[in-house]
mmCIF file of C-alpha atoms and ligand atoms in Angstrom:
data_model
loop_
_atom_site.group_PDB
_atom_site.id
_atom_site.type_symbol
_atom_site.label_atom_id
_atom_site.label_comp_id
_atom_site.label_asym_id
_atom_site.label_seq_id
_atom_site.Cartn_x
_atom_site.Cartn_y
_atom_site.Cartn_z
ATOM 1 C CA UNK A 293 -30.372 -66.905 21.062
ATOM 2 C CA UNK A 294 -30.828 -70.018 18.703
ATOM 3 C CA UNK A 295 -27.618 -71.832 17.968
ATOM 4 C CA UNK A 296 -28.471 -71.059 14.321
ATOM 5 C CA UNK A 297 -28.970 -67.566 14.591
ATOM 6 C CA UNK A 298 -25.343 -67.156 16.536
ATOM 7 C CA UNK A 299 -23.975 -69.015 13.821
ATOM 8 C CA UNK A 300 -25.252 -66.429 11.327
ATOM 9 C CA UNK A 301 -24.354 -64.023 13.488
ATOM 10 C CA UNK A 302 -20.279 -64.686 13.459
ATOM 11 C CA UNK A 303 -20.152 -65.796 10.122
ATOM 12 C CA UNK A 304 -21.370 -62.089 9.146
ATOM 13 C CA UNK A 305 -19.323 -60.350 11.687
ATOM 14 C CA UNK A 306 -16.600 -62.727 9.763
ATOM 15 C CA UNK A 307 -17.530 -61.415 6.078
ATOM 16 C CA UNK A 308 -17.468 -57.669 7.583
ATOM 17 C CA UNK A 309 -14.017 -58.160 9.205
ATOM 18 C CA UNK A 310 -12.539 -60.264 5.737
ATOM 19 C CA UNK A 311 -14.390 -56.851 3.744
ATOM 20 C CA UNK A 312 -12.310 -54.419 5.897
ATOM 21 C CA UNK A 313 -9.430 -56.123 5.447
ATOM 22 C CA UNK A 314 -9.480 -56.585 1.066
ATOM 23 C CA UNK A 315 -10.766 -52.971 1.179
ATOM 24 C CA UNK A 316 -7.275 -52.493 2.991
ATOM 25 C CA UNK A 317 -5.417 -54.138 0.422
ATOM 26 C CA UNK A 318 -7.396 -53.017 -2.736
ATOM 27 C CA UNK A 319 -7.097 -49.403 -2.240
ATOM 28 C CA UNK A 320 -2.821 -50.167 -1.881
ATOM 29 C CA UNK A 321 -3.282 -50.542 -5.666
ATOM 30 C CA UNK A 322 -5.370 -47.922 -6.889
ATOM 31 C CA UNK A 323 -2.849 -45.303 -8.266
ATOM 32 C CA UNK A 324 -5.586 -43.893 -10.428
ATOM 33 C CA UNK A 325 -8.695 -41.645 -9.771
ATOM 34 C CA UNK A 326 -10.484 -44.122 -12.269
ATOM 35 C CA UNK A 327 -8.972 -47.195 -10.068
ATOM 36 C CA UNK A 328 -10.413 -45.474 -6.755
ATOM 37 C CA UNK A 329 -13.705 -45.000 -8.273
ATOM 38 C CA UNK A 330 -13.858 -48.562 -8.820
ATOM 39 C CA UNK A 331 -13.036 -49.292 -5.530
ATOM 40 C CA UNK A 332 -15.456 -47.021 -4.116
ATOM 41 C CA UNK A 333 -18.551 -48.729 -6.007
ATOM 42 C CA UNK A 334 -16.878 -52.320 -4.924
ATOM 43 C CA UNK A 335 -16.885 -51.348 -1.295
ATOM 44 C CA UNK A 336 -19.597 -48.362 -0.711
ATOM 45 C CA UNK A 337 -21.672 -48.532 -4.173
ATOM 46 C CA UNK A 338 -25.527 -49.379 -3.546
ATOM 47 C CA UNK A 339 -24.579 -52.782 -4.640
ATOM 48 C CA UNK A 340 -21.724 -53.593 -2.701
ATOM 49 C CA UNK A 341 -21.794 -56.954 -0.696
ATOM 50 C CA UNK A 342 -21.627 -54.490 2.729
ATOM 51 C CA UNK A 343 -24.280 -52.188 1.767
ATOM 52 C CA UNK A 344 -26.589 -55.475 0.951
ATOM 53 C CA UNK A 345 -25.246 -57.105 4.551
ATOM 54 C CA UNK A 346 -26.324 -53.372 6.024
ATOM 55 C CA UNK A 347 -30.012 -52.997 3.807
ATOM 56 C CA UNK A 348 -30.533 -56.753 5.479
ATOM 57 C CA UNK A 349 -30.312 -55.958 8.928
ATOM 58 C CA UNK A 350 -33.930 -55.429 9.059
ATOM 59 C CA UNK A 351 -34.631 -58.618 8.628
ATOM 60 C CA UNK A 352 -32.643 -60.460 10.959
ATOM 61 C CA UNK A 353 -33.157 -61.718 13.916
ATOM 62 C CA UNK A 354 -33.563 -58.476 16.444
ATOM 63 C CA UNK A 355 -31.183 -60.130 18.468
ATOM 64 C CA UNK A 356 -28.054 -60.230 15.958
ATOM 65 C CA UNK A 357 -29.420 -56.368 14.526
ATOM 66 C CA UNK A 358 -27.338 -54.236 16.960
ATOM 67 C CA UNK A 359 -23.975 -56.028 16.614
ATOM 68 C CA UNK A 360 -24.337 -56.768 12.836
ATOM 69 C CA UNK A 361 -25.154 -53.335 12.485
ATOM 70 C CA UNK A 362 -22.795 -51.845 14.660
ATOM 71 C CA UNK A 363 -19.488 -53.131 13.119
ATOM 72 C CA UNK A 364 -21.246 -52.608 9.347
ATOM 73 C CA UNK A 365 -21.459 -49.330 9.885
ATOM 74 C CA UNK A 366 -18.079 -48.809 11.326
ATOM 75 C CA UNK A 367 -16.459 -50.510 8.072
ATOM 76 C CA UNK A 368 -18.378 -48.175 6.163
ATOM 77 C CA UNK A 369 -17.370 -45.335 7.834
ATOM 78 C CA UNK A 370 -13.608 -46.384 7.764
ATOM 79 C CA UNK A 371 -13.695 -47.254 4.533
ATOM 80 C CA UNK A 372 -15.431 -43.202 3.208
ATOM 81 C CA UNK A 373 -12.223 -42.016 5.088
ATOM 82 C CA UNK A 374 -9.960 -44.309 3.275
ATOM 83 C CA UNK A 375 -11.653 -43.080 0.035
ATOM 84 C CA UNK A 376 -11.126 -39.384 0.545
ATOM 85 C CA UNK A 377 -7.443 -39.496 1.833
ATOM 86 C CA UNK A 378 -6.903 -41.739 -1.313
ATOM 87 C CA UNK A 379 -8.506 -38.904 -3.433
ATOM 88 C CA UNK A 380 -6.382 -36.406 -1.622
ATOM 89 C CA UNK A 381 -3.219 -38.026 -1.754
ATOM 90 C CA UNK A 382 -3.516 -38.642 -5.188
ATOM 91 C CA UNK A 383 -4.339 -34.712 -6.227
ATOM 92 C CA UNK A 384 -1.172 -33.789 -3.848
ATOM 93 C CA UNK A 385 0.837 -36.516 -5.922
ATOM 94 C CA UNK A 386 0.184 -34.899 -9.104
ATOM 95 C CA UNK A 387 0.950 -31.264 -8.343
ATOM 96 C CA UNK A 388 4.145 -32.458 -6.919
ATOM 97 C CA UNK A 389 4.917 -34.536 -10.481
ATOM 98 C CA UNK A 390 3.491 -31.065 -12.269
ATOM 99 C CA UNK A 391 5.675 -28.360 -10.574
ATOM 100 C CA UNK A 392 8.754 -31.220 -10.718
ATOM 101 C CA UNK A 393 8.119 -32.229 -14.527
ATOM 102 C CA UNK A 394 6.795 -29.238 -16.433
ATOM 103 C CA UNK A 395 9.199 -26.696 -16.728
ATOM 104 C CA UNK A 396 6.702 -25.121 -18.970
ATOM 105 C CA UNK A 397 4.796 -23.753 -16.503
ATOM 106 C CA UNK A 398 5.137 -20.072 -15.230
ATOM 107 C CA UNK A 399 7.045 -19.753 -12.072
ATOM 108 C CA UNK A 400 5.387 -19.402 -8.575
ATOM 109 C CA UNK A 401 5.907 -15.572 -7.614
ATOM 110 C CA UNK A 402 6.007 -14.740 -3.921
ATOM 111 C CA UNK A 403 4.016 -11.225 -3.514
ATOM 112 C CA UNK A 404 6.493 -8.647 -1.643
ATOM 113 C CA UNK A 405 4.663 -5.368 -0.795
ATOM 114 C CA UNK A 406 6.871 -2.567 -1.485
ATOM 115 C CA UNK A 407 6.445 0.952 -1.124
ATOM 116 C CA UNK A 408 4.735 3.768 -2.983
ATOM 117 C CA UNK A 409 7.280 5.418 -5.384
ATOM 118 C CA UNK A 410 6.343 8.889 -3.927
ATOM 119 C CA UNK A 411 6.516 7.244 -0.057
ATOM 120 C CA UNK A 412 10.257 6.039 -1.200
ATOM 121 C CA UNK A 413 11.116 9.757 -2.546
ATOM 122 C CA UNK A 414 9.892 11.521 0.518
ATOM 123 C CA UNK A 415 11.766 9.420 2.885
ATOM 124 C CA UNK A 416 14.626 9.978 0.801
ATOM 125 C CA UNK A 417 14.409 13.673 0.958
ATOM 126 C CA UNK A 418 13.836 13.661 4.438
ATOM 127 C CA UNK A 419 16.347 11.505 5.179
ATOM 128 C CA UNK A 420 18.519 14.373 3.514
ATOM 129 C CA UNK A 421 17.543 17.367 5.372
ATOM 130 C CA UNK A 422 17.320 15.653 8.335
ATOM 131 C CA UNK A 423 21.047 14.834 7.740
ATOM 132 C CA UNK A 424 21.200 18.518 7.375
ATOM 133 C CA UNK A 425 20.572 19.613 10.946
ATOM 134 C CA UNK A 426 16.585 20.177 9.956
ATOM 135 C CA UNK A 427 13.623 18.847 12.267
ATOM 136 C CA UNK A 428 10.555 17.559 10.244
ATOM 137 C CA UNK A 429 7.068 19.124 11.308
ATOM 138 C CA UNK A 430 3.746 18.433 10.020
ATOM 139 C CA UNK A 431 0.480 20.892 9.542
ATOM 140 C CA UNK A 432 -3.248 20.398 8.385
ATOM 141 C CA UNK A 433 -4.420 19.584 5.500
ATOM 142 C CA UNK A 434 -8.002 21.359 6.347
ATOM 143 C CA UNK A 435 -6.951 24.646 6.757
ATOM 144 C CA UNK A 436 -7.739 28.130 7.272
ATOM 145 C CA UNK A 437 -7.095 30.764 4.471
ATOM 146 C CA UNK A 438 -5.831 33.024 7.029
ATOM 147 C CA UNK A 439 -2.522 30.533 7.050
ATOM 148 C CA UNK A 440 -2.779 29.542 3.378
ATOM 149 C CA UNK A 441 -3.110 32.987 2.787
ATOM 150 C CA UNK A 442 -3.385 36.103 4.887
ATOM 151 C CA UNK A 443 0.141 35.319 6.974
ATOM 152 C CA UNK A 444 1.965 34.661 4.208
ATOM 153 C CA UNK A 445 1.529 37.829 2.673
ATOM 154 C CA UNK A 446 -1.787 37.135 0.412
ATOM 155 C CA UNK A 447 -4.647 39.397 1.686
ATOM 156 C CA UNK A 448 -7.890 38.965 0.582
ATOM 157 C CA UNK A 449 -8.447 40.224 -2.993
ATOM 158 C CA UNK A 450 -4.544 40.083 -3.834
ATOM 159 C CA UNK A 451 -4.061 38.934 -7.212
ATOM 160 C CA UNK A 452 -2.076 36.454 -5.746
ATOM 161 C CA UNK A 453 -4.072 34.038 -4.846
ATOM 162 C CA UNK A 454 -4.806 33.427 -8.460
ATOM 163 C CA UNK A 455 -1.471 31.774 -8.413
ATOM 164 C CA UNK A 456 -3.282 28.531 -6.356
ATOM 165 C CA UNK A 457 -6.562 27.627 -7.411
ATOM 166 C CA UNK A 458 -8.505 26.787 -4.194
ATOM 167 C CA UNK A 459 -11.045 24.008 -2.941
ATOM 168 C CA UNK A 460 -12.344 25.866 -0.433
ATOM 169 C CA UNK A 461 -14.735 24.331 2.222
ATOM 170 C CA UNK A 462 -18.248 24.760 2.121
ATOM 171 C CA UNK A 463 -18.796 25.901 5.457
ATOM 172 C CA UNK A 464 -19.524 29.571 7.212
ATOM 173 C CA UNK A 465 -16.397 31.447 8.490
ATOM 174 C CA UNK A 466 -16.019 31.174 11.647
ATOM 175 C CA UNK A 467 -16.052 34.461 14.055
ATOM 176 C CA UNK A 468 -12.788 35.873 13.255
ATOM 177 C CA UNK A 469 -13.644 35.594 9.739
ATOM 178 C CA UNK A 470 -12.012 33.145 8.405
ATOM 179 C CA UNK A 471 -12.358 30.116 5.904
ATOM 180 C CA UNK A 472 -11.604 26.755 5.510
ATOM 181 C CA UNK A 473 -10.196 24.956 2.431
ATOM 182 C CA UNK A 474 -8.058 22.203 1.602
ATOM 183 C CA UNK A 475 -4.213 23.688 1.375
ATOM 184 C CA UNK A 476 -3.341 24.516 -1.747
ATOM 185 C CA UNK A 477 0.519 24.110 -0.231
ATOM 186 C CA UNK A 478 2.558 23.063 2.548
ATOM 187 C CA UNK A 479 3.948 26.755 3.172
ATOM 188 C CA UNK A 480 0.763 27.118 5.836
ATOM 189 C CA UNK A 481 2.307 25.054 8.204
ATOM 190 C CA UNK A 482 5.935 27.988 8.099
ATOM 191 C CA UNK A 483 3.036 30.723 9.816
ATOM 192 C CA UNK A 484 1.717 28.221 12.200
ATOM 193 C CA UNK A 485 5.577 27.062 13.367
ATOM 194 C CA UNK A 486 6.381 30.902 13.673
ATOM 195 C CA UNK A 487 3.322 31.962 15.261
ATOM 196 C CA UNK A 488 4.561 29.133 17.826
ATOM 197 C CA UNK A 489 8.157 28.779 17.937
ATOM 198 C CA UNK A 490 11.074 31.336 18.576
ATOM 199 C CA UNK A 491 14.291 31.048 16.583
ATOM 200 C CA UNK A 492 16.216 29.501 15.798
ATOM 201 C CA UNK A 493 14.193 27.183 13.118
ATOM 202 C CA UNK A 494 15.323 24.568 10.698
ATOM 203 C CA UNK A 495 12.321 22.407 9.244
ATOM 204 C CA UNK A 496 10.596 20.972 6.643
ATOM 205 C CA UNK A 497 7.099 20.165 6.366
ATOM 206 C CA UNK A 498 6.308 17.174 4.233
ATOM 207 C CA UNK A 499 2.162 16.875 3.077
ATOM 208 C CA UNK A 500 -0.599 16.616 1.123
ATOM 209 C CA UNK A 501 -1.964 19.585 -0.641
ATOM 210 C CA UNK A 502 -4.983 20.366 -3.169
ATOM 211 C CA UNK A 503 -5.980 22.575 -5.815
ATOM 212 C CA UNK A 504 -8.891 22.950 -8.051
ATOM 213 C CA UNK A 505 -7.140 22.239 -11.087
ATOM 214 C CA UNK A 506 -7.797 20.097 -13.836
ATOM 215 C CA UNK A 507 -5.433 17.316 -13.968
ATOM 216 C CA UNK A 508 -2.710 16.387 -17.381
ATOM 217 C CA UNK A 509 0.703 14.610 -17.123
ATOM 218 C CA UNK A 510 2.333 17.449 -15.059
ATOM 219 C CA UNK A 511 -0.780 18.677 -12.863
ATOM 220 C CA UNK A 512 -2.735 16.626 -10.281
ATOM 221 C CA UNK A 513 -5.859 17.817 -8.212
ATOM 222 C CA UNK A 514 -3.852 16.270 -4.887
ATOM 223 C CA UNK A 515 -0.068 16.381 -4.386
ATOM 224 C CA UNK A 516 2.731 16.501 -2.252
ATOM 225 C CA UNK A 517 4.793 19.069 -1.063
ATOM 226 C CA UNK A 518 7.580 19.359 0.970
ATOM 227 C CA UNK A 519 8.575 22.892 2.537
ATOM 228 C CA UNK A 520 11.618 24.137 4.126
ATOM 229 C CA UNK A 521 11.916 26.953 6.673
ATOM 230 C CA UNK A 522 15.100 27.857 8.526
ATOM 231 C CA UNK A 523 14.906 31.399 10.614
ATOM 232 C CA UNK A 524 18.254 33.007 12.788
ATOM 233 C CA UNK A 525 19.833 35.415 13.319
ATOM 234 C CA UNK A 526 21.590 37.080 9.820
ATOM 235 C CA UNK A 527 20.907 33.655 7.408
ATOM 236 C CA UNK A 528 21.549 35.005 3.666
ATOM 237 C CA UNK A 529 20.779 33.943 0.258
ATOM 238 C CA UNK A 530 24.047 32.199 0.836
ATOM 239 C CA UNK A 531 23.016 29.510 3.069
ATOM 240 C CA UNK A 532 19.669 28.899 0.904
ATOM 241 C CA UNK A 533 21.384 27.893 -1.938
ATOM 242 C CA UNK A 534 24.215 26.023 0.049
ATOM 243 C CA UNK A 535 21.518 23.572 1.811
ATOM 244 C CA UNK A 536 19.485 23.201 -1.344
ATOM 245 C CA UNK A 537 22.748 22.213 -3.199
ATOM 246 C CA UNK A 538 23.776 19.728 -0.695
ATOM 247 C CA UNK A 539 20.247 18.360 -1.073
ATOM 248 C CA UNK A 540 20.618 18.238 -5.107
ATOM 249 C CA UNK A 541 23.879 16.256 -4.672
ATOM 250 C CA UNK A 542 22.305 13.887 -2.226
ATOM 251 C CA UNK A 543 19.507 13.125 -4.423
ATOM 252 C CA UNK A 544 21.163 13.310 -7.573
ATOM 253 C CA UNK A 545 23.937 13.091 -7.722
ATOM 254 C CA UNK A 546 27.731 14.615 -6.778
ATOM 255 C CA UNK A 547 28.018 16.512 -10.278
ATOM 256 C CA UNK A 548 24.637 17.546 -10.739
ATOM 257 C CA UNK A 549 24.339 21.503 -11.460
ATOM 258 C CA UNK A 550 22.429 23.877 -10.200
ATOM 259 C CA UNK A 551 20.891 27.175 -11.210
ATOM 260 C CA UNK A 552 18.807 30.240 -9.847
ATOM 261 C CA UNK A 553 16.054 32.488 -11.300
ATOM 262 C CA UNK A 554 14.097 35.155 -10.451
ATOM 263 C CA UNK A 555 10.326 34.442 -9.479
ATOM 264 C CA UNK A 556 7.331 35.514 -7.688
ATOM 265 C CA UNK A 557 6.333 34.407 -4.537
ATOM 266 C CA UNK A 558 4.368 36.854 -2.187
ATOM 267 C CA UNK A 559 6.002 35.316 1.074
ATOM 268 C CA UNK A 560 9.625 35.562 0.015
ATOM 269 C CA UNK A 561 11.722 38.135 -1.168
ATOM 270 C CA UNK A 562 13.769 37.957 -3.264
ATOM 271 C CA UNK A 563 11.901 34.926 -4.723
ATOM 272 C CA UNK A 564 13.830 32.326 -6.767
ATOM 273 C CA UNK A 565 13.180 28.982 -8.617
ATOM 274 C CA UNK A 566 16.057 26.035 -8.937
ATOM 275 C CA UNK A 567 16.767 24.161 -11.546
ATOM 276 C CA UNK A 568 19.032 20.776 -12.198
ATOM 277 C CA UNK A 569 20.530 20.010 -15.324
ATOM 278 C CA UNK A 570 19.543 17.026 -16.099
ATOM 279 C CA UNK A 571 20.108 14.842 -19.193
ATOM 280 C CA UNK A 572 20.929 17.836 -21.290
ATOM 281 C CA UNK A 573 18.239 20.350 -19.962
ATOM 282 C CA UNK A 574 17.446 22.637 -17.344
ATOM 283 C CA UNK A 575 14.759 21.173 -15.310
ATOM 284 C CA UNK A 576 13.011 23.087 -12.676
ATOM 285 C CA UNK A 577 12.371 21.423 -9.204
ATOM 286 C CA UNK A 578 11.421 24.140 -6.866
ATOM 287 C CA UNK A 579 10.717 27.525 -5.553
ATOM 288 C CA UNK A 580 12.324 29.136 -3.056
ATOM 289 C CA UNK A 581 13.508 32.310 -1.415
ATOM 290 C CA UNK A 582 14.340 34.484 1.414
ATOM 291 C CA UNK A 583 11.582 35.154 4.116
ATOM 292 C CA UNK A 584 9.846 38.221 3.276
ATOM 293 C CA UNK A 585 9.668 41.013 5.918
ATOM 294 C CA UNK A 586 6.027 41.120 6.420
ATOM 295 C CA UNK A 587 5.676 37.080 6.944
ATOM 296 C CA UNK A 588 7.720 37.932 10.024
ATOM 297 C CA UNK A 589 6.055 40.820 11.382
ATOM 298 C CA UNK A 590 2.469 38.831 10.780
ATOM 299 C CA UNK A 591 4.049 35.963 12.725
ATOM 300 C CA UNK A 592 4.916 38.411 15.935
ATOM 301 C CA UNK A 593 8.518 38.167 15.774
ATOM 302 C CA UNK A 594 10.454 41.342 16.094
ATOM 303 C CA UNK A 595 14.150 41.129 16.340
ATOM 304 C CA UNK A 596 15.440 43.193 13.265
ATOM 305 C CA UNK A 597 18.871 40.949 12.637
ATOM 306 C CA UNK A 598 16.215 37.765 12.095
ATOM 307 C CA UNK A 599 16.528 36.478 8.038
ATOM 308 C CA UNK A 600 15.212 32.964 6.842
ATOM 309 C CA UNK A 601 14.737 31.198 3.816
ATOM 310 C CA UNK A 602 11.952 28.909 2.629
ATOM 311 C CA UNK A 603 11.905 26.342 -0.535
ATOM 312 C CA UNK A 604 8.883 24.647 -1.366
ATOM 313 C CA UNK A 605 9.051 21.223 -3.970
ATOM 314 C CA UNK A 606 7.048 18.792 -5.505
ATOM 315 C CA UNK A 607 8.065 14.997 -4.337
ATOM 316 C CA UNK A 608 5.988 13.659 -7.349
ATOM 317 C CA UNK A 609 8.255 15.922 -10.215
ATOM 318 C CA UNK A 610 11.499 15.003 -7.967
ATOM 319 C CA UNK A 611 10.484 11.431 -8.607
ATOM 320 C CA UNK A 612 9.522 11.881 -12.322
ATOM 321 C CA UNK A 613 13.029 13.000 -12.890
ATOM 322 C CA UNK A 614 14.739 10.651 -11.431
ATOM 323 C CA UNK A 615 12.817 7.755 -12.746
ATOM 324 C CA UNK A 616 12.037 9.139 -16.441
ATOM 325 C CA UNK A 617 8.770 8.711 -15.537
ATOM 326 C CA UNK A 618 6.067 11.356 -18.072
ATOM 327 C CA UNK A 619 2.603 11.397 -16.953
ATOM 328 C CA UNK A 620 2.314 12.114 -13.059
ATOM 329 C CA UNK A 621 -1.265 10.749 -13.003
ATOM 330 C CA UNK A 622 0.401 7.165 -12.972
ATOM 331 C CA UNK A 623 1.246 7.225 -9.162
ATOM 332 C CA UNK A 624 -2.358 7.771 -8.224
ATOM 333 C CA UNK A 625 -4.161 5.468 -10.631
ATOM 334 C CA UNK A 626 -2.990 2.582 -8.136
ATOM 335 C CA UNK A 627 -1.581 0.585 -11.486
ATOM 336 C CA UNK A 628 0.066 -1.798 -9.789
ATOM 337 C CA UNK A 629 2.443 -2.850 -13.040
ATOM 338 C CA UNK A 630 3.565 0.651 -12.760
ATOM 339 C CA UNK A 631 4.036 1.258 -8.458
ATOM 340 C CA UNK A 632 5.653 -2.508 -8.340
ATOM 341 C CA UNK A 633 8.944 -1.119 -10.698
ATOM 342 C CA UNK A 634 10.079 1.162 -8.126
HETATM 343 N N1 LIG B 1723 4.436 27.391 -1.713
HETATM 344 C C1 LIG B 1723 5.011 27.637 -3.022
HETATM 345 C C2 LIG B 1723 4.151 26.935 -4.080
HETATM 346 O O1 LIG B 1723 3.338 26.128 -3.765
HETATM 347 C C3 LIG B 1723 6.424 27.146 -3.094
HETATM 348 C C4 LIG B 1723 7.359 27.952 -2.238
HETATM 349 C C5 LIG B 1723 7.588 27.601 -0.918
HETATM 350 C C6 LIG B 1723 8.026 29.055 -2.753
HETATM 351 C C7 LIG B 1723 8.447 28.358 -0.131
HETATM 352 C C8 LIG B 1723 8.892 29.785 -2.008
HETATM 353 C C9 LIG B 1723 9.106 29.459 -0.687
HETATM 354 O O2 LIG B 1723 4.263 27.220 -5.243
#
């Protein structure tokens, strides 16, 4: 190579070297995105001395080209880093001055999942009975009508089964004649433990039922249930309302009352509901009653000294009670200003 052309040569890998270095120093200063946008056109803009040096190469000697260009191009490419650290340290800066400075601003909430209202009452009741001595059992929610209905003393036809308006399933019964539809409560599952179990029994059955119902602040189309079943040997109305007083005390409290009234159900007899006094009124939170006869015969057993009881309540009203809540539709609507107060 010419003497003059090596000459050029270092005094331009001289100017890039001096460039890195002010670029260095220059950016120390620029506290401001308006300051580092001023850097950025004096070192990368179209104009800048190293972009000119770099747009020049082509006419060079081809011998200086590759080492010109080489180091050019690595100050350039040091120099876009440099620029977008700067422009990231400086947005970092200024959230740290914001959340420091301006106490204005609305706090940072952390998100804690919680659980559903409903989920919170069942445990609770379970947690009760199981407290009790009871076992907890589950059944299915697509059933047939011959446990829904037919083995807990509803034929076919019985005016009874008015009393739970029925989605049924729109399928063929099967050979033994029976259909399917979505439970319209959780006493089902009492026939299937009998029909499997011998006494002594003490369960309850939390789950999901259904009815074909058209839904207002006290009625939804899909509920909870949880039933209670305890079968030995000479039980009496006496140890029905004994457990479901312990429960009321557990769940609301020591001094909460209690009362009894006749009602209808065709599985139990005689057939009660309970009610709590609560904040000045009689409120009622279940039925219940004392295993009727027939539900024991359908279910095969055949000892004549066997009794039970069954109760059968609503989770959902239990919770609307105890949290003064009116419209039950709210725990389904997935509102989650309402399900986060619980
Ligand atoms: N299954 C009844 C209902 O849904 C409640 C009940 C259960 C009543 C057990 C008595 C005994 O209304």
């Amino acid at each position: 190579m010419k003497k003059v052309f090596r000459y050029l040569e270092n005094r331009l890998l001289d100017e890039i070297k001096k460039i890195q270095k002010q670029s260095e120093i220059d950016l120390k200063s620029c506290d401001s995105e308006l300051k580092i946008d001023a850097w950025r056109v004096k070192y990368l803009g179209r104009k800048s001395r190293l972009s000119l040096i770099l747009k020049d190469i082509k006419n060079l000697d081809p011998a200086m080209r590759k080492s010109v260009g080489l180091s050019g191009n690595r100050i350039r490419n040091k120099c876009q880093i440099m620029l977008e650290k700067a422009l990231n340290d400086l947005k970092l800066e200024e959230n740290d001055q914001i959340s420091i400075e301006d106490y204005t601003l609305p706090g940072r909430f952390n998100q804690v999942g919680k659980l559903h209202p409903v989920t919170q009452t069942l445990r609770e009741i379970k947690k009760t009975f199981v407290s009790l001595g009871f076992q907890i059992a589950e059944g299915p929610e697509i059933e047939w009508d011959k446990y829904n209905f037919d083995m807990l003393n509803i034929p076919d036809n019985h005016p009874a089964r008015d009393m739970w308006d029925t989605m049924w399933i729109d399928e063929e019964k099967n050979s033994s004649g029976n259909k399917m539809l979505l439970r319209t409560h959780t006493s089902p599952v009492q026939a299937r433990i009998m029909e499997n179990q011998d006494p002594p029994i003490r369960v309850i059955v939390p789950g999901k039922c259904y009815r074909y119902e058209s839904t207002d602040s006290t009625h939804e189309w899909h509920f909870y249930q949880v039933e209670g079943l305890a079968v030995d040997r000479k039980l009496t109305f006496s140890d029905l309302k004994g457990t479901l007083y312990e429960f009321v005390k557990k769940i609301f409290g020591s001094d909460t009352k209690i009362r009894f009234r006749c009602d209808y159900f065709p599985f139990v007899e005689p057939g009660v509901d309970m009610s709590i006094y609560w904040e000045g009124k009689w409120l009622e939170i279940l039925g219940a009653g004392m295993v009727h006869p027939k539900v024991f015969e359908k279910a095969g057993y055949k000892d004549p000294e066997l009794t039970g009881f069954a109760f059968g309540m609503g989770p959902e009203r239990i919770a609307m009670i105890k949290h003064n809540i009116d419209d039950i539709r709210l725990f389904y609507s997935n509102d989650l200003r309402f399900l986060g107060q619980f």
